[in-house]
Amino acid sequence: MQTNGFSHAVVFDGKGGATNISFEQLDENINSNKLVWVHFDYSTPDTIDWLTNKSGIDQIAIEALLTKETRPRTTFLNDSILLALRGINLNPNSTPEDMISIRLFINKNIIISTKKRDLLSVRDILEYFKEGIGPKTSAEFLIELTNRLTIRMEDNINDIEERVSNLEEISVDSDNSELRAQISEIKRETISLKKYLSPQKEAMYKLYNQKVSWVSEYEKVQLREITDQLMRYIEELDSIKDKVSVIQENISQRLSEQMNQKMYVLSIISAVFLPLGFLTGLFGINVGGIPGAESKESFYIFIIVLIAIVGLQLYIFKKKRWL
């Protein structure tokens, strides 16, 4: 990628292929009747300059393409569509739930997209162009991009589901801190994913329900199918969240039971030794008049009395089913 923020630009040939053009060739191709897709890094000054002064698009679209923080959304500007979407972060040394945003201004004749980090879904489309099986129109590009963004979520969600299944098996016999850390990690991932997928579902729903001249009814059906798949992923995330909550509740309940059992044992021990402590304390005071002080057998008699008291306590505890 060049230092001016220009990532790539291609001119569609209408047959599934595309021709790469340079940054210097943009102006002459933008003003032609050919469909052009140009991709920028929105954070560079040259990108800001080109979008502001040379793109010829609406000011609202320019601001949306250059904004740093955005949530998934769909906005219609006459016969153009302004989109902000998110995709799974599959870049090396990254976490998938740290989703990457892509902003799009798209109509029948031009596609302008901006990003900060690379999306594999964008690379997929470029590869399709090289193979001659890429999109032929703006509508097909929109379908292909949203489809690739959605499909790439499947492996990550399946991985989370598999981890939850493993946790369900392990949690039956274990409740260690490592297990609880794994549960917290999965909950964090599902919350982060759903944070963006829920508004993305609404953006997709709005996308296929609005009438646009260059999107056919059949293409709207395709967009609806992609939205349905996205909704299934969201439902799976909800299911994962519920399963994790159940596992967490079971572990908490088991820990609570263990704690109650330990407290119960300590209470029994305390109850046994409370009268013994009282008697030994009472007979251990250093004043005159203590019964048995002059008898040699008093100590043994006292021991027998203590044992009898313990026996009586144990009998009472057992009869009341406290043991």
Coordinates of C-alpha atoms in Angstrom, one line a residue:
M1 CA 0.0 0.0 0.0
Q2 CA 1.2 3.4 -0.9
T3 CA 2.0 6.1 1.7
N4 CA -0.7 8.4 0.3
G5 CA -3.4 6.0 1.7
F6 CA -4.3 4.6 -1.7
S7 CA -4.8 0.9 -1.4
H8 CA -6.1 -0.1 -4.8
A9 CA -8.5 0.9 -7.5
V10 CA -10.0 -1.4 -10.2
V11 CA -12.2 -0.8 -13.2
F12 CA -14.9 -3.5 -13.7
D13 CA -15.0 -5.1 -17.1
G14 CA -18.6 -6.3 -16.6
K15 CA -17.6 -9.9 -17.2
G16 CA -16.3 -10.9 -13.8
G17 CA -12.8 -9.4 -14.2
A18 CA -11.3 -6.0 -13.5
T19 CA -8.3 -3.8 -14.5
N20 CA -6.1 -2.3 -11.8
I21 CA -5.4 1.4 -12.2
S22 CA -3.0 3.7 -10.3
F23 CA -3.8 6.6 -8.1
E24 CA -2.8 9.0 -10.9
Q25 CA -5.4 7.4 -13.2
L26 CA -8.3 7.8 -10.8
D27 CA -9.6 11.2 -12.1
E28 CA -9.9 10.1 -15.7
N29 CA -11.6 6.8 -14.8
I30 CA -13.9 8.3 -12.2
N31 CA -15.4 10.6 -14.8
S32 CA -15.9 7.8 -17.4
N33 CA -18.9 5.6 -17.8
K34 CA -17.1 2.6 -16.3
L35 CA -17.7 1.2 -12.8
V36 CA -14.7 2.0 -10.6
W37 CA -13.9 0.7 -7.1
V38 CA -11.4 2.7 -5.2
H39 CA -10.1 1.7 -1.7
F40 CA -8.4 4.1 0.7
D41 CA -6.9 4.2 4.2
Y42 CA -9.1 7.0 5.6
S43 CA -6.5 8.2 8.1
T44 CA -4.0 9.8 5.6
P45 CA -4.0 13.4 4.5
D46 CA -4.0 12.5 0.8
T47 CA -7.2 10.4 1.2
I48 CA -8.9 13.3 3.0
D49 CA -7.8 15.7 0.2
W50 CA -9.0 13.4 -2.6
L51 CA -12.3 12.6 -1.1
T52 CA -12.9 16.3 -0.2
N53 CA -11.8 17.9 -3.5
K54 CA -11.9 15.3 -6.2
S55 CA -14.4 12.5 -5.5
G56 CA -17.4 14.7 -6.3
I57 CA -19.6 12.9 -3.7
D58 CA -22.0 14.3 -1.1
Q59 CA -20.4 16.0 1.9
I60 CA -22.3 13.7 4.3
A61 CA -20.7 10.7 2.5
I62 CA -17.3 12.3 2.8
E63 CA -17.6 12.8 6.5
A64 CA -18.9 9.2 7.0
L65 CA -16.0 7.7 4.9
L66 CA -13.5 9.6 7.0
T67 CA -14.9 9.2 10.5
K68 CA -12.7 7.3 12.9
E69 CA -15.4 5.6 15.0
T70 CA -18.5 4.2 13.5
R71 CA -21.1 1.5 14.1
P72 CA -22.8 -0.5 11.4
R73 CA -25.4 1.5 9.6
T74 CA -27.1 2.1 6.2
T75 CA -27.9 5.6 4.9
F76 CA -29.5 6.4 1.5
L77 CA -28.5 9.5 -0.4
N78 CA -30.7 9.8 -3.4
D79 CA -29.8 6.7 -5.5
S80 CA -26.6 6.1 -3.6
I81 CA -26.0 4.0 -0.5
L82 CA -23.7 4.9 2.4
L83 CA -22.7 1.8 4.4
A84 CA -20.6 1.1 7.5
L85 CA -20.0 -2.6 8.1
R86 CA -17.8 -4.8 10.4
G87 CA -15.9 -7.9 9.7
I88 CA -14.1 -10.5 11.8
N89 CA -10.5 -9.6 12.5
L90 CA -8.5 -12.5 11.1
N91 CA -5.2 -10.7 10.8
P92 CA -2.1 -12.3 12.4
N93 CA -1.7 -11.6 16.2
S94 CA -5.2 -10.2 16.6
T95 CA -8.4 -11.2 18.3
P96 CA -11.5 -12.0 16.0
E97 CA -13.9 -10.1 18.2
D98 CA -11.9 -6.9 17.6
M99 CA -13.9 -6.4 14.5
I100 CA -12.6 -4.3 11.5
S101 CA -14.8 -1.6 10.0
I102 CA -15.2 -0.8 6.4
R103 CA -17.1 2.3 5.1
L104 CA -18.7 2.3 1.6
F105 CA -20.2 4.9 -0.7
I106 CA -21.8 3.0 -3.6
N107 CA -24.0 3.7 -6.5
K108 CA -24.4 2.4 -10.1
N109 CA -21.1 4.0 -11.3
I110 CA -18.7 4.2 -8.4
I111 CA -17.7 2.4 -5.3
I112 CA -15.5 4.2 -2.7
S113 CA -14.5 2.3 0.4
T114 CA -12.3 3.3 3.3
K115 CA -10.6 1.3 6.1
K116 CA -7.9 1.5 8.7
R117 CA -7.0 -2.2 8.8
D118 CA -7.1 -4.8 6.1
L119 CA -10.1 -7.1 5.7
L120 CA -9.7 -10.5 4.2
S121 CA -13.1 -10.2 2.6
V122 CA -11.8 -7.3 0.4
R123 CA -8.8 -9.5 -0.6
D124 CA -11.3 -12.3 -1.5
I125 CA -13.0 -10.0 -4.0
L126 CA -9.7 -8.9 -5.6
E127 CA -8.8 -12.6 -6.0
Y128 CA -12.2 -13.3 -7.7
F129 CA -11.4 -10.5 -10.2
K130 CA -8.1 -12.2 -11.0
E131 CA -9.9 -15.4 -11.6
G132 CA -12.6 -13.7 -13.7
I133 CA -15.4 -14.6 -11.3
G134 CA -15.8 -11.3 -9.5
P135 CA -18.9 -9.1 -9.4
K136 CA -20.0 -7.4 -12.6
T137 CA -22.1 -4.6 -11.1
S138 CA -22.3 -2.4 -8.0
A139 CA -25.2 -4.6 -6.7
E140 CA -23.2 -7.8 -7.2
F141 CA -20.3 -6.2 -5.4
L142 CA -22.5 -5.2 -2.5
I143 CA -23.9 -8.8 -2.3
E144 CA -20.4 -10.3 -2.6
L145 CA -18.9 -8.1 0.1
T146 CA -21.7 -8.5 2.6
N147 CA -21.7 -12.3 1.9
R148 CA -18.0 -12.6 2.5
L149 CA -18.1 -10.5 5.7
T150 CA -20.9 -12.8 7.0
I151 CA -19.4 -16.1 5.9
R152 CA -16.1 -15.4 7.6
M153 CA -17.9 -15.1 10.9
E154 CA -19.0 -18.8 10.8
D155 CA -15.6 -20.4 11.7
N156 CA -15.1 -18.1 14.6
I157 CA -18.6 -18.7 16.0
N158 CA -18.3 -22.5 15.5
D159 CA -15.0 -22.3 17.4
I160 CA -16.7 -20.6 20.3
E161 CA -19.4 -23.2 20.3
E162 CA -16.9 -26.0 20.4
R163 CA -15.1 -24.4 23.3
V164 CA -18.4 -24.0 25.2
S165 CA -19.2 -27.7 24.6
N166 CA -15.8 -28.7 26.0
L167 CA -16.4 -26.5 29.0
E168 CA -19.8 -28.2 29.6
E169 CA -18.0 -31.5 29.8
I170 CA -15.1 -30.3 32.0
S171 CA -17.4 -28.3 34.3
V172 CA -19.1 -31.5 35.5
D173 CA -16.0 -32.5 37.5
S174 CA -14.1 -29.3 37.8
D175 CA -14.6 -25.8 39.1
N176 CA -11.0 -24.4 39.2
S177 CA -10.0 -20.9 38.5
E178 CA -8.7 -21.7 35.0
L179 CA -12.2 -22.9 34.0
R180 CA -13.8 -19.8 35.3
A181 CA -11.2 -17.7 33.4
Q182 CA -12.2 -19.5 30.2
I183 CA -15.9 -18.8 30.8
S184 CA -15.2 -15.1 31.3
E185 CA -13.1 -15.0 28.1
I186 CA -16.0 -16.6 26.1
K187 CA -18.5 -14.2 27.6
R188 CA -16.3 -11.3 26.7
E189 CA -15.9 -12.5 23.1
T190 CA -19.7 -13.1 22.6
I191 CA -20.5 -9.7 24.0
S192 CA -18.0 -8.0 21.8
L193 CA -19.2 -9.8 18.7
K194 CA -22.9 -9.1 19.4
K195 CA -22.1 -5.4 20.1
Y196 CA -21.5 -5.0 16.3
L197 CA -23.5 -7.8 14.8
S198 CA -26.8 -6.5 16.2
P199 CA -26.6 -3.1 14.5
Q200 CA -25.2 -4.8 11.4
K201 CA -28.3 -6.9 11.2
E202 CA -30.4 -3.7 11.3
A203 CA -28.2 -2.1 8.6
M204 CA -28.6 -5.2 6.4
Y205 CA -32.4 -5.2 7.0
K206 CA -32.6 -1.6 5.9
L207 CA -30.4 -2.3 2.9
Y208 CA -32.7 -4.8 1.2
N209 CA -36.0 -3.1 2.2
Q210 CA -35.2 0.2 0.5
K211 CA -35.8 0.7 -3.2
V212 CA -32.7 1.5 -5.2
S213 CA -32.8 1.6 -9.0
W214 CA -29.6 -0.4 -9.6
V215 CA -30.5 -3.2 -7.2
S216 CA -33.0 -5.8 -8.7
E217 CA -35.6 -7.7 -6.8
Y218 CA -33.6 -10.9 -7.1
E219 CA -30.6 -9.1 -5.7
K220 CA -32.7 -7.9 -2.8
V221 CA -33.6 -11.5 -2.1
Q222 CA -29.9 -12.4 -2.0
L223 CA -29.3 -9.6 0.5
R224 CA -32.2 -10.9 2.6
E225 CA -30.7 -14.4 2.6
I226 CA -27.4 -12.9 3.8
T227 CA -29.3 -11.0 6.5
D228 CA -31.0 -14.2 7.6
Q229 CA -27.6 -15.9 7.9
L230 CA -26.4 -13.0 10.0
M231 CA -29.5 -13.3 12.2
R232 CA -28.7 -17.0 12.7
Y233 CA -25.2 -16.2 13.9
I234 CA -26.6 -13.7 16.4
E235 CA -29.1 -16.3 17.7
E236 CA -26.1 -18.7 18.0
L237 CA -24.3 -16.1 20.0
D238 CA -27.3 -15.7 22.3
S239 CA -27.4 -19.5 22.7
I240 CA -23.7 -19.5 23.5
K241 CA -24.2 -16.8 26.1
D242 CA -27.0 -18.7 27.7
K243 CA -25.0 -21.9 27.8
V244 CA -22.0 -20.1 29.4
S245 CA -24.3 -18.5 32.0
V246 CA -25.7 -21.9 32.9
I247 CA -22.2 -23.4 33.3
Q248 CA -21.2 -20.4 35.4
E249 CA -24.3 -20.8 37.6
N250 CA -23.6 -24.5 38.1
I251 CA -20.1 -23.8 39.1
S252 CA -21.2 -21.0 41.5
Q253 CA -23.8 -23.3 42.9
R254 CA -21.3 -26.1 43.4
L255 CA -18.8 -23.7 45.1
S256 CA -21.6 -22.4 47.3
E257 CA -22.5 -26.0 48.3
Q258 CA -18.9 -26.8 49.1
M259 CA -18.6 -23.7 51.2
N260 CA -21.9 -24.5 53.0
Q261 CA -20.7 -28.0 53.7
K262 CA -17.4 -26.7 55.1
M263 CA -19.3 -24.2 57.3
Y264 CA -21.6 -26.9 58.4
V265 CA -18.7 -29.2 59.5
L266 CA -17.1 -26.2 61.3
S267 CA -20.5 -25.5 63.0
I268 CA -20.8 -29.1 64.2
I269 CA -17.2 -29.1 65.5
S270 CA -17.9 -25.8 67.3
A271 CA -21.1 -27.2 68.8
V272 CA -19.3 -30.3 70.1
F273 CA -16.5 -28.3 71.7
L274 CA -18.6 -25.5 73.1
P275 CA -19.8 -27.3 76.2
L276 CA -16.4 -29.0 76.6
G277 CA -14.7 -25.6 76.5
F278 CA -17.1 -24.2 79.0
L279 CA -16.6 -27.1 81.5
T280 CA -12.8 -27.1 81.2
G281 CA -12.8 -23.3 81.6
L282 CA -15.0 -23.5 84.6
F283 CA -13.0 -26.2 86.3
G284 CA -9.8 -24.6 85.4
I285 CA -10.3 -21.4 87.4
N286 CA -7.7 -21.0 90.1
V287 CA -10.0 -20.4 93.2
G288 CA -10.9 -22.4 96.2
G289 CA -14.0 -24.6 96.3
I290 CA -13.6 -26.4 93.0
P291 CA -15.3 -29.8 93.3
G292 CA -12.8 -32.7 93.3
A293 CA -9.8 -30.6 94.0
E294 CA -8.7 -32.9 96.8
S295 CA -9.6 -36.2 95.1
K296 CA -7.0 -38.1 93.0
E297 CA -9.8 -39.7 90.9
S298 CA -11.5 -36.4 90.0
F299 CA -9.5 -35.8 86.8
Y300 CA -10.4 -39.2 85.4
I301 CA -14.0 -38.8 86.4
F302 CA -14.0 -35.4 84.7
I303 CA -12.6 -36.9 81.5
I304 CA -15.3 -39.6 81.5
V305 CA -18.0 -36.9 82.0
L306 CA -16.6 -35.0 79.0
I307 CA -16.6 -38.2 76.8
A308 CA -20.2 -38.9 77.9
I309 CA -21.2 -35.3 76.9
V310 CA -19.6 -35.7 73.5
G311 CA -21.4 -39.1 73.1
L312 CA -24.7 -37.5 74.1
Q313 CA -24.2 -34.7 71.6
L314 CA -23.4 -37.1 68.8
Y315 CA -26.4 -39.1 69.6
I316 CA -28.7 -36.0 69.5
F317 CA -27.1 -34.8 66.3
K318 CA -27.6 -38.1 64.6
K319 CA -31.2 -38.4 65.8
K320 CA -31.9 -35.0 64.4
R321 CA -30.1 -35.9 61.2
W322 CA -27.5 -33.2 61.6
L323 CA -24.8 -35.7 60.8

